[in-house]
Amino acid sequence: MTRVFNFSAGPAVLPVPVLEQVRDELLDWRGGGMSVMEMSHRDKDFMSIAAEAEQDLRALLAIPANYKVLFMQGGATAQFAAVPLNLLRGKASADYIVNGAWGVKAAKECTKYGQANIAAQASPFNHIPARETWRLDPNAAYVHYTPNETIEGVEFGAVPDVGSVPLVADFSSTFLSRPLDVSKFGLIYAGAQKNAGPAGLTFVVVREDLLGQCLPAAPTIFDYKVVADNDSMLNTPSCFAWYVSGLVFKWLQREGGLAEIGRRNERKAALLYDCIDSTPLYHNPVATADRSWMNIVFTLADAALDAEFLEGAAKAGLPGLKGHRVVGGMRASLYNAMPEAGVIALVEYMKAFARSHG
Ligand code: PMP
């Protein structure tokens, strides 16, 4: 079977060894006579799968002991609401740094519960606003930002310094793609479905002192303290996705951890940006320092060629390159499990296409 390299931004590209293990264990998880899909979350086998996944995630990110790791549901979109519900803590407003479409959505959701102060906004969304221009409020409940804007392909190279106000980040599309100093954050969250497993699971890593002040009217299932007190099993969790994510964590460890994964991701991105920058047919609009390693957007000099480019790519086993409908053009998502061979195949296709359409 030839492996198709899918560059879509939506689903996870799962590592082949993980898929193989899932296949091998699908009907019978380690001699227990049933599939993980059939297990109760109270089953001791599932409890061990769940606990091991948490330990492995803690080890990968070196999560300090004073942080809770929550395995929630509802995607990052649910967290757009859960964050203000839990972290406003009686304060009037939170600061939002907006440099893409997901940051806009996060800020908008906050306005249902408190004031979202747009402390900085890029225009257009092709760069990160210079740190000196941010109008941060020292009394804000938290500062929210999106380390990687998936649609526009804009990524922070480093964690911004916001002083003592808790920093909150939507890591959905760059989770586990490079090492991270968790101690710089009050809270990080991410949907699993890009770098870390199947959809249906959402990770929240939150500093303990921020728990316990959820708005009383909030749904119980969104109250981080309740979720933490119940080991993320207040109700039935996404058991199967939790299990697969656990296998992804093990795979990341076997591959050398996040430092090695970060080096690979940097290399993969450089290969594709080099091709874009050195081929006049292609163009990437993002400020060089703020270019994403995960979602690489580009346009063709003649948009009339887009359909042919996409069709040829799909035929060559390289689907998923159509850009988000809001921005058009192309987007290649190079999540952790995208092998370098996939990027090399894409670059070869792009160069050949440019030669025949130059
Ligand atoms: N934030 C970012 C940065 C995203 O990329 C996405 C999904 N593409 C979301 C939020 C929304 O995530 P979900 O579908 O898990 O709600």
mmCIF file of C-alpha atoms and ligand atoms in Angstrom:
data_model
loop_
_atom_site.group_PDB
_atom_site.id
_atom_site.type_symbol
_atom_site.label_atom_id
_atom_site.label_comp_id
_atom_site.label_asym_id
_atom_site.label_seq_id
_atom_site.Cartn_x
_atom_site.Cartn_y
_atom_site.Cartn_z
ATOM 1 C CA MET A 1 0.000 0.000 0.000
ATOM 2 C CA THR A 2 1.440 3.395 -0.945
ATOM 3 C CA ARG A 3 1.058 5.860 1.877
ATOM 4 C CA VAL A 4 -0.823 8.984 0.887
ATOM 5 C CA PHE A 5 0.577 12.139 2.492
ATOM 6 C CA ASN A 6 -2.433 14.155 3.591
ATOM 7 C CA PHE A 7 -1.636 17.839 4.184
ATOM 8 C CA SER A 8 -5.069 18.767 5.495
ATOM 9 C CA ALA A 9 -5.171 21.026 8.548
ATOM 10 C CA GLY A 10 -8.147 19.302 10.065
ATOM 11 C CA PRO A 11 -7.511 15.730 11.155
ATOM 12 C CA ALA A 12 -4.480 14.296 12.835
ATOM 13 C CA VAL A 13 -1.976 12.587 10.613
ATOM 14 C CA LEU A 14 -1.376 9.715 12.986
ATOM 15 C CA PRO A 15 2.031 8.055 13.069
ATOM 16 C CA VAL A 16 1.929 4.755 11.173
ATOM 17 C CA PRO A 17 3.291 2.737 14.153
ATOM 18 C CA VAL A 18 0.431 4.110 16.266
ATOM 19 C CA LEU A 19 -2.158 3.109 13.669
ATOM 20 C CA GLU A 20 -0.592 -0.334 13.449
ATOM 21 C CA GLN A 21 -0.753 -0.780 17.199
ATOM 22 C CA VAL A 22 -4.376 0.373 17.270
ATOM 23 C CA ARG A 23 -5.136 -2.158 14.531
ATOM 24 C CA ASP A 24 -3.370 -4.964 16.397
ATOM 25 C CA GLU A 25 -5.152 -4.181 19.657
ATOM 26 C CA LEU A 26 -8.511 -3.290 18.158
ATOM 27 C CA LEU A 27 -10.447 -6.462 18.939
ATOM 28 C CA ASP A 28 -8.633 -7.513 22.070
ATOM 29 C CA TRP A 29 -6.683 -5.127 24.260
ATOM 30 C CA ARG A 30 -3.787 -7.142 25.688
ATOM 31 C CA GLY A 31 -5.622 -10.391 26.261
ATOM 32 C CA GLY A 32 -8.536 -8.871 28.167
ATOM 33 C CA GLY A 33 -10.969 -10.135 25.536
ATOM 34 C CA MET A 34 -12.375 -6.783 24.487
ATOM 35 C CA SER A 35 -11.623 -3.606 22.581
ATOM 36 C CA VAL A 36 -10.778 -0.338 24.327
ATOM 37 C CA MET A 37 -13.871 0.988 22.537
ATOM 38 C CA GLU A 38 -16.000 -1.383 24.581
ATOM 39 C CA MET A 39 -14.438 -0.699 27.966
ATOM 40 C CA SER A 40 -16.136 1.176 30.745
ATOM 41 C CA HIS A 41 -14.156 4.181 31.875
ATOM 42 C CA ARG A 42 -14.318 2.618 35.353
ATOM 43 C CA ASP A 43 -12.694 -0.580 34.077
ATOM 44 C CA LYS A 44 -9.286 -1.035 35.706
ATOM 45 C CA ASP A 45 -7.704 -1.599 32.276
ATOM 46 C CA PHE A 46 -9.027 1.731 31.048
ATOM 47 C CA MET A 47 -8.034 3.449 34.289
ATOM 48 C CA SER A 48 -4.463 2.238 33.719
ATOM 49 C CA ILE A 49 -4.512 3.402 30.073
ATOM 50 C CA ALA A 50 -5.772 6.816 31.194
ATOM 51 C CA ALA A 51 -3.285 7.218 34.036
ATOM 52 C CA GLU A 52 -0.353 6.177 31.868
ATOM 53 C CA ALA A 53 -1.341 8.646 29.153
ATOM 54 C CA GLU A 54 -1.370 11.444 31.719
ATOM 55 C CA GLN A 55 2.024 10.422 33.097
ATOM 56 C CA ASP A 56 3.509 10.284 29.611
ATOM 57 C CA LEU A 57 2.095 13.692 28.696
ATOM 58 C CA ARG A 58 3.485 15.119 31.936
ATOM 59 C CA ALA A 59 6.898 13.636 31.148
ATOM 60 C CA LEU A 60 6.918 14.860 27.535
ATOM 61 C CA LEU A 61 6.112 18.451 28.471
ATOM 62 C CA ALA A 62 7.879 18.319 31.860
ATOM 63 C CA ILE A 63 4.661 19.598 33.422
ATOM 64 C CA PRO A 64 5.353 20.921 36.941
ATOM 65 C CA ALA A 65 3.571 19.208 39.849
ATOM 66 C CA ASN A 66 1.409 22.260 40.597
ATOM 67 C CA TYR A 67 -0.444 21.900 37.285
ATOM 68 C CA LYS A 68 -3.494 19.725 36.660
ATOM 69 C CA VAL A 69 -3.832 17.881 33.379
ATOM 70 C CA LEU A 70 -7.446 17.548 32.257
ATOM 71 C CA PHE A 71 -8.780 15.351 29.459
ATOM 72 C CA MET A 72 -11.957 17.146 28.405
ATOM 73 C CA GLN A 73 -14.348 17.122 25.445
ATOM 74 C CA GLY A 74 -15.894 19.707 23.159
ATOM 75 C CA GLY A 75 -12.720 20.731 21.341
ATOM 76 C CA ALA A 76 -10.889 24.013 21.637
ATOM 77 C CA THR A 77 -14.180 25.743 20.880
ATOM 78 C CA ALA A 78 -15.558 24.580 24.224
ATOM 79 C CA GLN A 79 -12.440 26.017 25.858
ATOM 80 C CA PHE A 80 -13.169 29.425 24.283
ATOM 81 C CA ALA A 81 -16.054 29.451 26.806
ATOM 82 C CA ALA A 82 -14.541 27.382 29.610
ATOM 83 C CA VAL A 83 -11.528 29.690 29.927
ATOM 84 C CA PRO A 84 -13.494 32.868 30.754
ATOM 85 C CA LEU A 85 -16.030 30.905 32.825
ATOM 86 C CA ASN A 86 -13.230 29.620 35.054
ATOM 87 C CA LEU A 87 -10.569 32.270 34.897
ATOM 88 C CA LEU A 88 -12.368 35.606 34.976
ATOM 89 C CA ARG A 89 -12.605 35.024 38.758
ATOM 90 C CA GLY A 90 -14.724 38.078 39.421
ATOM 91 C CA LYS A 91 -12.564 40.397 37.306
ATOM 92 C CA ALA A 92 -14.172 42.572 34.664
ATOM 93 C CA SER A 93 -12.011 41.755 31.687
ATOM 94 C CA ALA A 94 -9.372 39.625 30.050
ATOM 95 C CA ASP A 95 -6.800 40.676 27.453
ATOM 96 C CA TYR A 96 -6.748 38.993 24.037
ATOM 97 C CA ILE A 97 -3.910 39.149 21.525
ATOM 98 C CA VAL A 98 -5.423 38.519 18.120
ATOM 99 C CA ASN A 99 -3.400 37.531 15.097
ATOM 100 C CA GLY A 100 -5.787 35.239 13.279
ATOM 101 C CA ALA A 101 -9.278 33.848 12.901
ATOM 102 C CA TRP A 102 -9.171 31.535 15.945
ATOM 103 C CA GLY A 103 -8.108 34.345 18.245
ATOM 104 C CA VAL A 104 -11.078 36.367 16.978
ATOM 105 C CA LYS A 105 -13.424 33.518 17.889
ATOM 106 C CA ALA A 106 -11.867 33.030 21.329
ATOM 107 C CA ALA A 107 -12.240 36.736 22.139
ATOM 108 C CA LYS A 108 -15.832 36.836 20.891
ATOM 109 C CA GLU A 109 -16.836 33.918 23.119
ATOM 110 C CA CYS A 110 -15.337 35.659 26.139
ATOM 111 C CA THR A 111 -17.667 38.628 25.627
ATOM 112 C CA LYS A 112 -20.601 36.466 26.773
ATOM 113 C CA TYR A 113 -19.126 36.362 30.257
ATOM 114 C CA GLY A 114 -16.986 39.457 30.604
ATOM 115 C CA GLN A 115 -15.135 42.052 28.621
ATOM 116 C CA ALA A 116 -12.562 40.895 26.085
ATOM 117 C CA ASN A 117 -10.035 43.671 25.699
ATOM 118 C CA ILE A 118 -8.264 43.354 22.367
ATOM 119 C CA ALA A 119 -4.827 44.325 23.620
ATOM 120 C CA ALA A 120 -3.256 43.892 20.193
ATOM 121 C CA GLN A 121 -4.590 42.923 16.790
ATOM 122 C CA ALA A 122 -2.643 42.242 13.633
ATOM 123 C CA SER A 123 -4.013 43.704 10.401
ATOM 124 C CA PRO A 124 -3.856 41.879 8.100
ATOM 125 C CA PHE A 125 -3.298 38.538 9.833
ATOM 126 C CA ASN A 126 0.155 37.962 8.365
ATOM 127 C CA HIS A 127 2.334 38.794 11.368
ATOM 128 C CA ILE A 128 2.375 39.023 15.157
ATOM 129 C CA PRO A 129 1.916 42.573 16.452
ATOM 130 C CA ALA A 130 5.177 43.872 17.949
ATOM 131 C CA ARG A 131 5.259 43.245 21.706
ATOM 132 C CA GLU A 132 5.835 47.003 22.440
ATOM 133 C CA THR A 133 2.449 47.790 20.888
ATOM 134 C CA TRP A 134 0.397 45.525 23.176
ATOM 135 C CA ARG A 135 -1.868 47.507 25.500
ATOM 136 C CA LEU A 136 -1.986 45.075 28.396
ATOM 137 C CA ASP A 137 -4.136 45.807 31.434
ATOM 138 C CA PRO A 138 -2.365 44.892 34.699
ATOM 139 C CA ASN A 139 -5.796 44.132 36.216
ATOM 140 C CA ALA A 140 -6.841 41.743 33.452
ATOM 141 C CA ALA A 141 -7.920 38.281 34.618
ATOM 142 C CA TYR A 142 -5.589 36.703 32.050
ATOM 143 C CA VAL A 143 -3.890 37.301 28.706
ATOM 144 C CA HIS A 144 -5.037 34.954 25.942
ATOM 145 C CA TYR A 145 -3.166 34.296 22.715
ATOM 146 C CA THR A 146 -3.021 31.717 19.929
ATOM 147 C CA PRO A 147 0.550 30.428 19.549
ATOM 148 C CA ASN A 148 -0.217 29.099 16.077
ATOM 149 C CA GLU A 149 -2.970 30.498 13.890
ATOM 150 C CA THR A 150 -3.928 27.487 11.807
ATOM 151 C CA ILE A 151 -5.714 29.314 8.986
ATOM 152 C CA GLU A 152 -3.227 32.122 8.309
ATOM 153 C CA GLY A 153 -0.066 30.129 9.137
ATOM 154 C CA VAL A 154 1.282 32.605 11.703
ATOM 155 C CA GLU A 155 3.167 31.253 14.714
ATOM 156 C CA PHE A 156 4.882 32.718 17.770
ATOM 157 C CA GLY A 157 8.517 31.575 17.862
ATOM 158 C CA ALA A 158 8.693 32.170 21.622
ATOM 159 C CA VAL A 159 6.355 32.514 24.576
ATOM 160 C CA PRO A 160 5.546 36.207 25.109
ATOM 161 C CA ASP A 161 6.339 37.835 28.440
ATOM 162 C CA VAL A 162 3.191 39.329 29.975
ATOM 163 C CA GLY A 163 4.367 39.874 33.528
ATOM 164 C CA SER A 164 2.385 38.429 36.414
ATOM 165 C CA VAL A 165 -1.048 38.192 34.735
ATOM 166 C CA PRO A 166 -1.767 34.499 33.941
ATOM 167 C CA LEU A 167 -0.957 33.641 30.340
ATOM 168 C CA VAL A 168 -3.512 31.436 28.546
ATOM 169 C CA ALA A 169 -2.817 29.827 25.181
ATOM 170 C CA ASP A 170 -4.768 27.919 22.555
ATOM 171 C CA PHE A 171 -2.169 25.388 21.446
ATOM 172 C CA SER A 172 -4.584 23.428 19.231
ATOM 173 C CA SER A 173 -2.448 23.366 16.114
ATOM 174 C CA THR A 174 1.039 23.369 17.589
ATOM 175 C CA PHE A 175 0.645 21.197 20.692
ATOM 176 C CA LEU A 176 3.670 18.933 21.295
ATOM 177 C CA SER A 177 5.433 20.192 18.181
ATOM 178 C CA ARG A 178 8.466 21.496 20.090
ATOM 179 C CA PRO A 179 9.556 21.821 23.740
ATOM 180 C CA LEU A 180 7.506 24.180 25.902
ATOM 181 C CA ASP A 181 8.129 25.754 29.306
ATOM 182 C CA VAL A 182 4.734 25.109 30.891
ATOM 183 C CA SER A 183 5.656 27.127 33.986
ATOM 184 C CA LYS A 184 5.261 30.321 31.922
ATOM 185 C CA PHE A 185 1.522 29.663 31.565
ATOM 186 C CA GLY A 186 -1.550 29.850 33.733
ATOM 187 C CA LEU A 187 -3.328 27.541 31.327
ATOM 188 C CA ILE A 188 -2.829 25.879 27.981
ATOM 189 C CA TYR A 189 -5.435 24.031 25.977
ATOM 190 C CA ALA A 190 -5.553 22.107 22.727
ATOM 191 C CA GLY A 191 -7.910 19.919 20.769
ATOM 192 C CA ALA A 192 -6.225 16.548 20.271
ATOM 193 C CA GLN A 193 -6.983 16.185 16.609
ATOM 194 C CA LYS A 194 -3.944 17.745 14.967
ATOM 195 C CA ASN A 195 -0.767 16.621 16.642
ATOM 196 C CA ALA A 196 -1.921 14.317 19.380
ATOM 197 C CA GLY A 197 -4.701 11.945 18.450
ATOM 198 C CA PRO A 198 -8.235 11.602 17.134
ATOM 199 C CA ALA A 199 -10.888 14.290 17.582
ATOM 200 C CA GLY A 200 -13.073 13.996 20.638
ATOM 201 C CA LEU A 201 -10.531 14.831 23.274
ATOM 202 C CA THR A 202 -9.289 18.204 24.485
ATOM 203 C CA PHE A 203 -6.257 18.760 26.702
ATOM 204 C CA VAL A 204 -6.170 21.398 29.405
ATOM 205 C CA VAL A 205 -3.089 22.019 31.527
ATOM 206 C CA VAL A 206 -3.887 24.470 34.288
ATOM 207 C CA ARG A 207 -2.056 25.898 37.292
ATOM 208 C CA GLU A 208 -3.757 24.750 40.476
ATOM 209 C CA ASP A 209 -4.101 28.189 42.070
ATOM 210 C CA LEU A 210 -6.417 29.237 39.208
ATOM 211 C CA LEU A 211 -8.977 26.558 40.035
ATOM 212 C CA GLY A 212 -12.075 26.837 42.211
ATOM 213 C CA GLN A 213 -13.548 30.159 41.096
ATOM 214 C CA CYS A 214 -15.713 29.054 38.188
ATOM 215 C CA LEU A 215 -18.845 31.144 37.573
ATOM 216 C CA PRO A 216 -21.661 29.368 39.464
ATOM 217 C CA ALA A 217 -23.923 29.390 36.388
ATOM 218 C CA ALA A 218 -21.326 27.526 34.296
ATOM 219 C CA PRO A 219 -22.146 23.977 33.243
ATOM 220 C CA THR A 220 -20.602 21.599 35.792
ATOM 221 C CA ILE A 221 -18.779 19.775 33.030
ATOM 222 C CA PHE A 222 -16.822 22.975 32.286
ATOM 223 C CA ASP A 223 -15.736 23.575 35.886
ATOM 224 C CA TYR A 224 -12.011 22.758 35.870
ATOM 225 C CA LYS A 225 -11.966 22.123 39.612
ATOM 226 C CA VAL A 226 -14.769 19.569 39.368
ATOM 227 C CA VAL A 227 -13.137 17.949 36.344
ATOM 228 C CA ALA A 228 -9.780 17.805 38.163
ATOM 229 C CA ASP A 229 -11.329 16.430 41.364
ATOM 230 C CA ASN A 230 -12.888 13.656 39.293
ATOM 231 C CA ASP A 231 -9.717 12.773 37.361
ATOM 232 C CA SER A 232 -11.426 13.941 34.129
ATOM 233 C CA MET A 233 -14.083 11.251 34.590
ATOM 234 C CA LEU A 234 -17.008 13.239 35.908
ATOM 235 C CA ASN A 235 -18.876 11.720 32.993
ATOM 236 C CA THR A 236 -17.881 9.233 30.313
ATOM 237 C CA PRO A 237 -14.721 10.565 28.662
ATOM 238 C CA SER A 238 -13.621 10.000 25.048
ATOM 239 C CA CYS A 239 -12.046 6.702 26.054
ATOM 240 C CA PHE A 240 -10.854 5.571 22.665
ATOM 241 C CA ALA A 241 -9.344 8.937 21.722
ATOM 242 C CA TRP A 242 -7.646 9.074 25.137
ATOM 243 C CA TYR A 243 -6.123 5.641 24.482
ATOM 244 C CA VAL A 244 -4.895 6.586 20.988
ATOM 245 C CA SER A 245 -3.409 9.827 22.307
ATOM 246 C CA GLY A 246 -1.584 7.776 24.917
ATOM 247 C CA LEU A 247 -0.038 5.756 22.093
ATOM 248 C CA VAL A 248 0.956 8.989 20.329
ATOM 249 C CA PHE A 249 2.704 10.155 23.536
ATOM 250 C CA LYS A 250 4.643 6.870 23.660
ATOM 251 C CA TRP A 251 5.574 7.292 19.996
ATOM 252 C CA LEU A 252 6.832 10.823 20.684
ATOM 253 C CA GLN A 253 8.974 9.477 23.537
ATOM 254 C CA ARG A 254 10.395 6.712 21.338
ATOM 255 C CA GLU A 255 11.216 9.244 18.626
ATOM 256 C CA GLY A 256 13.357 11.209 21.064
ATOM 257 C CA GLY A 257 10.886 13.556 22.768
ATOM 258 C CA LEU A 258 9.899 17.107 21.911
ATOM 259 C CA ALA A 259 13.428 18.440 21.357
ATOM 260 C CA GLU A 260 13.953 15.964 18.538
ATOM 261 C CA ILE A 261 10.409 16.460 17.205
ATOM 262 C CA GLY A 262 11.009 20.229 17.237
ATOM 263 C CA ARG A 263 14.195 19.832 15.199
ATOM 264 C CA ARG A 264 12.348 17.708 12.661
ATOM 265 C CA ASN A 265 9.460 20.133 12.420
ATOM 266 C CA GLU A 266 11.819 23.049 11.898
ATOM 267 C CA ARG A 267 13.616 21.129 9.155
ATOM 268 C CA LYS A 268 10.389 20.100 7.410
ATOM 269 C CA ALA A 269 9.102 23.683 7.435
ATOM 270 C CA ALA A 270 12.430 25.014 6.109
ATOM 271 C CA LEU A 271 12.290 22.602 3.154
ATOM 272 C CA LEU A 272 8.887 23.876 2.102
ATOM 273 C CA TYR A 273 9.568 27.590 2.738
ATOM 274 C CA ASP A 274 12.811 27.273 0.743
ATOM 275 C CA CYS A 275 10.850 25.883 -2.161
ATOM 276 C CA ILE A 276 8.212 28.637 -1.913
ATOM 277 C CA ASP A 277 10.800 31.424 -1.615
ATOM 278 C CA SER A 278 12.983 30.159 -4.448
ATOM 279 C CA THR A 279 10.189 29.498 -6.939
ATOM 280 C CA PRO A 280 8.565 32.617 -8.447
ATOM 281 C CA LEU A 281 5.256 30.791 -8.995
ATOM 282 C CA TYR A 282 4.708 30.534 -5.216
ATOM 283 C CA HIS A 283 4.318 33.145 -2.511
ATOM 284 C CA ASN A 284 3.938 33.067 1.284
ATOM 285 C CA PRO A 285 2.601 36.327 2.768
ATOM 286 C CA VAL A 286 3.697 35.834 6.403
ATOM 287 C CA ALA A 287 6.465 37.900 8.059
ATOM 288 C CA THR A 288 9.537 35.656 7.998
ATOM 289 C CA ALA A 289 10.016 35.586 11.772
ATOM 290 C CA ASP A 290 6.367 34.650 12.354
ATOM 291 C CA ARG A 291 6.039 31.838 9.840
ATOM 292 C CA SER A 292 4.351 28.715 11.143
ATOM 293 C CA TRP A 293 6.146 25.374 11.236
ATOM 294 C CA MET A 294 2.808 23.605 11.275
ATOM 295 C CA ASN A 295 0.566 25.258 8.679
ATOM 296 C CA ILE A 296 2.315 26.684 5.669
ATOM 297 C CA VAL A 297 0.164 28.839 3.434
ATOM 298 C CA PHE A 298 1.045 29.863 -0.098
ATOM 299 C CA THR A 299 -0.572 31.236 -3.200
ATOM 300 C CA LEU A 300 0.137 30.615 -6.852
ATOM 301 C CA ALA A 301 1.077 33.656 -8.932
ATOM 302 C CA ASP A 302 -1.892 32.844 -11.182
ATOM 303 C CA ALA A 303 -4.939 31.735 -9.185
ATOM 304 C CA ALA A 304 -6.388 30.273 -12.382
ATOM 305 C CA LEU A 305 -3.888 27.430 -11.911
ATOM 306 C CA ASP A 306 -5.141 26.539 -8.393
ATOM 307 C CA ALA A 307 -7.552 23.816 -9.467
ATOM 308 C CA GLU A 308 -5.004 22.141 -11.712
ATOM 309 C CA PHE A 309 -2.360 22.335 -8.973
ATOM 310 C CA LEU A 310 -4.683 20.691 -6.450
ATOM 311 C CA GLU A 311 -5.891 18.035 -8.831
ATOM 312 C CA GLY A 312 -2.343 17.089 -9.816
ATOM 313 C CA ALA A 313 -1.274 16.971 -6.177
ATOM 314 C CA ALA A 314 -4.144 14.686 -5.214
ATOM 315 C CA LYS A 315 -3.261 12.393 -8.120
ATOM 316 C CA ALA A 316 0.343 12.313 -6.890
ATOM 317 C CA GLY A 317 -0.842 11.128 -3.460
ATOM 318 C CA LEU A 318 -0.623 14.609 -1.887
ATOM 319 C CA PRO A 319 -4.217 15.596 -0.991
ATOM 320 C CA GLY A 320 -5.473 18.179 1.486
ATOM 321 C CA LEU A 321 -3.606 21.206 0.141
ATOM 322 C CA LYS A 322 -6.570 23.522 -0.442
ATOM 323 C CA GLY A 323 -6.323 26.600 1.769
ATOM 324 C CA HIS A 324 -9.029 27.521 4.268
ATOM 325 C CA ARG A 325 -12.084 28.950 2.524
ATOM 326 C CA VAL A 326 -11.593 32.291 4.321
ATOM 327 C CA VAL A 327 -8.139 32.936 2.863
ATOM 328 C CA GLY A 328 -8.066 30.745 -0.271
ATOM 329 C CA GLY A 329 -4.808 29.654 -1.871
ATOM 330 C CA MET A 330 -2.975 26.613 -0.536
ATOM 331 C CA ARG A 331 -2.073 25.330 2.884
ATOM 332 C CA ALA A 332 0.231 22.454 3.734
ATOM 333 C CA SER A 333 -0.098 21.248 7.308
ATOM 334 C CA LEU A 334 3.064 19.579 8.535
ATOM 335 C CA TYR A 335 2.009 18.168 11.879
ATOM 336 C CA ASN A 336 4.300 15.910 13.907
ATOM 337 C CA ALA A 337 3.386 12.698 12.130
ATOM 338 C CA MET A 338 3.986 14.105 8.642
ATOM 339 C CA PRO A 339 7.259 12.451 7.676
ATOM 340 C CA GLU A 340 10.033 14.406 5.995
ATOM 341 C CA ALA A 341 9.464 12.127 2.988
ATOM 342 C CA GLY A 342 6.000 13.678 2.623
ATOM 343 C CA VAL A 343 7.455 17.188 2.504
ATOM 344 C CA ILE A 344 10.129 16.107 0.027
ATOM 345 C CA ALA A 345 7.441 14.585 -2.191
ATOM 346 C CA LEU A 346 5.445 17.827 -1.998
ATOM 347 C CA VAL A 347 8.475 19.983 -2.844
ATOM 348 C CA GLU A 348 9.274 17.770 -5.838
ATOM 349 C CA TYR A 349 5.691 18.054 -7.053
ATOM 350 C CA MET A 350 5.702 21.845 -6.607
ATOM 351 C CA LYS A 351 8.982 22.266 -8.486
ATOM 352 C CA ALA A 352 7.818 20.053 -11.348
ATOM 353 C CA PHE A 353 4.496 21.955 -11.507
ATOM 354 C CA ALA A 354 6.350 25.279 -11.590
ATOM 355 C CA ARG A 355 8.640 24.039 -14.392
ATOM 356 C CA SER A 356 5.689 23.041 -16.538
ATOM 357 C CA HIS A 357 3.749 26.259 -15.813
ATOM 358 C CA GLY A 358 6.559 28.828 -15.638
HETATM 359 N N1 PMP B 1 -8.124 26.946 17.749
HETATM 360 C C1 PMP B 1 -7.266 26.639 16.767
HETATM 361 C C2 PMP B 1 -5.931 27.290 16.748
HETATM 362 C C3 PMP B 1 -7.631 25.702 15.799
HETATM 363 O O1 PMP B 1 -6.775 25.383 14.819
HETATM 364 C C4 PMP B 1 -8.902 25.093 15.853
HETATM 365 C C5 PMP B 1 -9.342 24.055 14.861
HETATM 366 N N2 PMP B 1 -8.844 24.125 13.623
HETATM 367 C C6 PMP B 1 -9.769 25.475 16.878
HETATM 368 C C7 PMP B 1 -9.342 26.387 17.813
HETATM 369 C C8 PMP B 1 -11.133 24.870 17.003
HETATM 370 O O2 PMP B 1 -10.950 23.612 17.488
HETATM 371 P P1 PMP B 1 -12.076 22.532 17.728
HETATM 372 O O3 PMP B 1 -12.550 22.123 16.381
HETATM 373 O O4 PMP B 1 -11.334 21.468 18.457
HETATM 374 O O5 PMP B 1 -13.139 23.170 18.543
#
